[in-house]
Amino acid sequence: MNYTVVVTKSAQKQLLALPAEVRERLSGRIEALAKVPRPPDVKKLRGREAWRIRVGDYRVIYEIHDRILRVIVINVGHRREIYR
């Protein structure tokens, strides 16, 4: 049962602004969310219905909608800037 991964427009812009090497690593992890939306290193964020995965110093923040089998990527960025 695969989920559909949707990357918001703002997250696409954030992803394109990153260096190519980082972008490729992040893209691979984002695509992997289709098979396993809650990988072992995932954390639930406090204060909102969102999850976070780490890719080195970068973070991917996303929502999981189990009823419709959809993962929506909200934010992508460096750890010092992503939570602002």
Coordinates of N, CA, C and O in Angstrom, one line a residue:
M1 N 0.8 -1.2 0.0 CA 0.0 0.0 0.0 C 0.9 1.2 0.0 O 1.5 1.6 1.0
N2 N 1.1 1.9 -1.1 CA 1.9 3.1 -1.3 C 1.1 4.3 -1.1 O 0.0 4.4 -1.5
Y3 N 1.8 5.3 -0.4 CA 1.2 6.6 -0.2 C 1.6 7.5 -1.4 O 2.6 7.2 -2.1
T4 N 0.7 8.5 -1.7 CA 1.1 9.5 -2.7 C 1.8 10.6 -2.0 O 1.3 11.1 -1.0
V5 N 3.0 11.0 -2.5 CA 3.8 12.1 -1.9 C 3.5 13.3 -2.7 O 3.7 13.4 -3.9
V6 N 3.0 14.4 -2.0 CA 2.8 15.7 -2.6 C 3.7 16.7 -2.0 O 3.8 16.8 -0.8
V7 N 4.5 17.4 -2.8 CA 5.4 18.5 -2.3 C 4.7 19.8 -2.6 O 4.4 20.1 -3.8
T8 N 4.5 20.6 -1.6 CA 3.8 21.9 -1.8 C 4.8 22.8 -2.6 O 6.0 22.6 -2.7
K9 N 4.2 23.8 -3.2 CA 5.0 24.8 -4.0 C 6.1 25.4 -3.3 O 7.2 25.6 -3.7
S10 N 5.8 25.8 -2.0 CA 6.8 26.5 -1.2 C 7.9 25.5 -0.9 O 9.1 25.9 -0.9
A11 N 7.6 24.2 -0.6 CA 8.6 23.2 -0.3 C 9.5 23.0 -1.6 O 10.7 22.7 -1.5
Q12 N 8.9 23.0 -2.8 CA 9.6 22.8 -4.0 C 10.6 24.0 -4.2 O 11.8 23.7 -4.6
K13 N 10.2 25.2 -3.9 CA 11.1 26.3 -4.0 C 12.3 26.2 -3.0 O 13.4 26.4 -3.4
Q14 N 12.0 25.8 -1.8 CA 13.0 25.6 -0.8 C 14.0 24.5 -1.2 O 15.2 24.6 -1.1
L15 N 13.4 23.4 -1.8 CA 14.3 22.3 -2.3 C 15.2 22.8 -3.4 O 16.4 22.4 -3.4
L16 N 14.7 23.5 -4.4 CA 15.5 24.0 -5.5 C 16.5 25.0 -5.1 O 17.5 25.1 -5.8
A17 N 16.4 25.7 -4.0 CA 17.4 26.6 -3.5 C 18.6 26.0 -2.8 O 19.6 26.6 -2.6
L18 N 18.5 24.7 -2.6 CA 19.6 24.0 -1.9 C 20.6 23.5 -2.9 O 20.3 23.4 -4.1
P19 N 21.9 23.2 -2.4 CA 22.9 22.7 -3.3 C 22.4 21.3 -3.9 O 21.7 20.6 -3.3
A20 N 22.9 21.0 -5.1 CA 22.5 19.8 -5.9 C 22.7 18.5 -5.1 O 21.8 17.7 -5.1
E21 N 23.8 18.4 -4.4 CA 24.1 17.2 -3.7 C 23.0 17.0 -2.5 O 22.5 15.9 -2.3
V22 N 22.8 18.0 -1.8 CA 21.8 18.0 -0.7 C 20.4 17.7 -1.3 O 19.6 16.9 -0.7
R23 N 20.1 18.4 -2.4 CA 18.8 18.2 -3.0 C 18.5 16.7 -3.4 O 17.4 16.2 -3.2
E24 N 19.5 16.1 -3.9 CA 19.4 14.7 -4.4 C 19.2 13.8 -3.2 O 18.3 12.9 -3.2
R25 N 19.9 14.0 -2.1 CA 19.7 13.2 -0.9 C 18.3 13.4 -0.3 O 17.6 12.4 0.1
L26 N 17.9 14.7 -0.2 CA 16.5 14.9 0.3 C 15.5 14.3 -0.6 O 14.5 13.8 -0.1
S27 N 15.6 14.4 -1.9 CA 14.6 13.9 -2.8 C 14.5 12.4 -2.7 O 13.4 11.9 -2.7
G28 N 15.6 11.7 -2.5 CA 15.5 10.3 -2.2 C 14.8 9.9 -1.0 O 13.9 9.0 -1.0
R29 N 15.0 10.7 0.1 CA 14.3 10.4 1.4 C 12.8 10.8 1.2 O 11.9 10.1 1.8
I30 N 12.5 11.8 0.5 CA 11.1 12.2 0.3 C 10.4 11.1 -0.5 O 9.2 10.8 -0.2
E31 N 11.0 10.6 -1.6 CA 10.4 9.6 -2.4 C 10.2 8.3 -1.5 O 9.2 7.6 -1.7
A32 N 11.1 8.0 -0.6 CA 10.9 6.8 0.2 C 9.7 6.9 1.2 O 9.2 5.9 1.7
L33 N 9.2 8.1 1.4 CA 8.1 8.3 2.3 C 6.8 7.6 1.7 O 5.9 7.3 2.4
A34 N 6.8 7.4 0.4 CA 5.7 6.8 -0.3 C 5.5 5.4 0.2 O 4.4 4.9 0.4
K35 N 6.6 4.7 0.5 CA 6.5 3.3 1.0 C 6.4 3.2 2.5 O 5.7 2.4 3.1
V36 N 7.2 4.0 3.2 CA 7.2 4.0 4.7 C 7.1 5.5 5.1 O 8.1 6.2 5.3
P37 N 5.9 5.9 5.4 CA 5.7 7.3 5.8 C 6.2 7.6 7.2 O 6.4 8.8 7.6
R38 N 6.4 6.6 8.0 CA 6.9 6.8 9.4 C 8.2 5.9 9.5 O 8.2 4.9 10.2
P39 N 9.3 6.4 8.9 CA 10.6 5.6 9.1 C 11.1 5.6 10.5 O 10.6 6.4 11.3
P40 N 12.0 4.8 10.9 CA 12.5 4.7 12.3 C 13.0 6.0 12.9 O 12.9 6.2 14.1
D41 N 13.5 6.9 12.0 CA 14.1 8.1 12.6 C 13.1 9.3 12.6 O 13.5 10.4 12.8
V42 N 11.8 9.0 12.4 CA 10.8 10.1 12.3 C 10.5 10.6 13.7 O 10.6 9.9 14.7
K43 N 10.1 11.9 13.8 CA 9.7 12.5 15.1 C 8.4 13.2 14.8 O 8.2 13.9 13.8
K44 N 7.5 13.1 15.8 CA 6.2 13.8 15.7 C 6.5 15.2 16.3 O 7.1 15.3 17.3
L45 N 6.1 16.3 15.6 CA 6.3 17.6 16.1 C 5.2 18.0 17.1 O 4.1 17.6 17.0
R46 N 5.6 18.8 18.1 CA 4.7 19.2 19.1 C 3.9 20.4 18.6 O 4.5 21.3 17.9
G47 N 2.7 20.5 18.9 CA 1.9 21.7 18.6 C 1.2 21.7 17.3 O 0.5 22.6 16.9
R48 N 1.5 20.7 16.5 CA 0.8 20.6 15.2 C 0.9 19.1 14.7 O 1.7 18.3 15.2
E49 N 0.0 18.8 13.7 CA -0.1 17.5 13.2 C 0.9 17.3 12.1 O 0.6 17.2 10.9
A50 N 2.2 17.3 12.4 CA 3.3 17.2 11.4 C 4.4 16.3 11.9 O 4.5 16.1 13.2
W51 N 5.1 15.8 11.0 CA 6.3 14.9 11.3 C 7.5 15.4 10.7 O 7.5 16.3 9.8
R52 N 8.7 15.0 11.2 CA 10.0 15.5 10.8 C 11.0 14.3 10.6 O 11.0 13.4 11.4
I53 N 11.7 14.4 9.4 CA 12.8 13.4 9.3 C 14.1 14.2 9.1 O 14.0 15.4 8.6
R54 N 15.2 13.7 9.5 CA 16.5 14.3 9.4 C 17.2 13.7 8.2 O 17.2 12.5 8.0
V55 N 17.9 14.6 7.5 CA 18.8 14.2 6.4 C 20.1 15.0 6.6 O 20.2 16.1 6.1
G56 N 21.0 14.5 7.5 CA 22.2 15.3 7.8 C 21.7 16.6 8.6 O 21.0 16.4 9.6
D57 N 22.1 17.8 8.2 CA 21.8 19.0 8.9 C 20.4 19.5 8.3 O 20.0 20.6 8.7
Y58 N 19.8 18.8 7.5 CA 18.5 19.3 6.8 C 17.3 18.5 7.4 O 17.5 17.4 7.9
R59 N 16.2 19.2 7.3 CA 15.0 18.6 7.9 C 13.9 18.6 6.8 O 13.8 19.6 6.0
V60 N 13.0 17.6 6.8 CA 11.8 17.6 5.9 C 10.6 17.5 6.9 O 10.5 16.6 7.7
I61 N 9.7 18.5 6.8 CA 8.5 18.5 7.7 C 7.4 18.2 6.8 O 7.2 18.8 5.7
Y62 N 6.5 17.2 7.2 CA 5.4 16.8 6.4 C 4.3 16.3 7.2 O 4.4 16.1 8.4
E63 N 3.1 16.2 6.6 CA 1.9 15.7 7.2 C 1.6 14.3 6.6 O 1.8 14.1 5.4
I64 N 1.0 13.5 7.4 CA 0.5 12.2 6.9 C -1.0 12.1 7.0 O -1.5 12.3 8.1
H65 N -1.6 11.8 5.9 CA -3.1 11.6 5.9 C -3.3 10.1 5.6 O -3.4 9.7 4.4
D66 N -3.5 9.3 6.6 CA -3.7 7.9 6.4 C -4.9 7.5 5.7 O -4.9 6.5 5.0
R67 N -6.0 8.2 5.9 CA -7.3 7.8 5.3 C -7.2 7.9 3.7 O -7.8 7.0 3.1
I68 N -6.5 8.8 3.2 CA -6.4 9.0 1.8 C -5.1 8.6 1.2 O -4.8 8.8 0.1
L69 N -4.2 8.0 2.1 CA -2.9 7.5 1.7 C -2.1 8.6 1.0 O -1.6 8.4 -0.1
R70 N -1.9 9.7 1.7 CA -1.2 10.8 1.1 C -0.2 11.4 2.2 O -0.5 11.6 3.3
V71 N 1.0 11.8 1.7 CA 2.0 12.5 2.5 C 2.2 13.8 1.8 O 2.5 13.9 0.6
I72 N 2.1 14.9 2.6 CA 2.2 16.2 2.1 C 3.5 16.9 2.7 O 3.5 17.1 3.9
V73 N 4.5 17.2 1.9 CA 5.7 17.8 2.3 C 5.4 19.3 2.4 O 5.1 19.9 1.4
I74 N 5.6 19.8 3.6 CA 5.3 21.3 3.9 C 6.6 22.1 3.8 O 6.5 23.2 3.2
N75 N 7.7 21.7 4.5 CA 8.9 22.5 4.5 C 10.1 21.6 4.3 O 10.1 20.5 4.8
V76 N 11.1 22.2 3.7 CA 12.4 21.6 3.6 C 13.5 22.6 3.8 O 13.4 23.7 3.3
G77 N 14.5 22.3 4.7 CA 15.5 23.3 4.9 C 16.5 22.9 6.0 O 16.4 21.8 6.5
H78 N 17.4 23.8 6.2 CA 18.5 23.6 7.2 C 17.9 23.6 8.6 O 16.9 24.4 8.8
R79 N 18.5 22.9 9.5 CA 17.9 22.7 10.8 C 17.8 24.0 11.6 O 16.9 24.2 12.4
R80 N 18.7 25.0 11.4 CA 18.6 26.2 12.1 C 17.6 27.2 11.6 O 17.2 28.1 12.3
E81 N 17.0 26.9 10.4 CA 16.0 27.8 9.9 C 14.6 27.2 9.7 O 13.7 27.9 9.6
I82 N 14.5 25.9 9.8 CA 13.3 25.3 9.4 C 12.2 25.5 10.4 O 11.0 25.5 10.0
Y83 N 12.5 25.7 11.7 CA 11.4 25.8 12.7 C 10.9 27.2 12.9 O 10.1 27.4 13.8
R84 N 11.4 28.1 12.2 CA 11.0 29.5 12.4 C 9.7 29.8 11.8 O 9.3 29.3 10.8

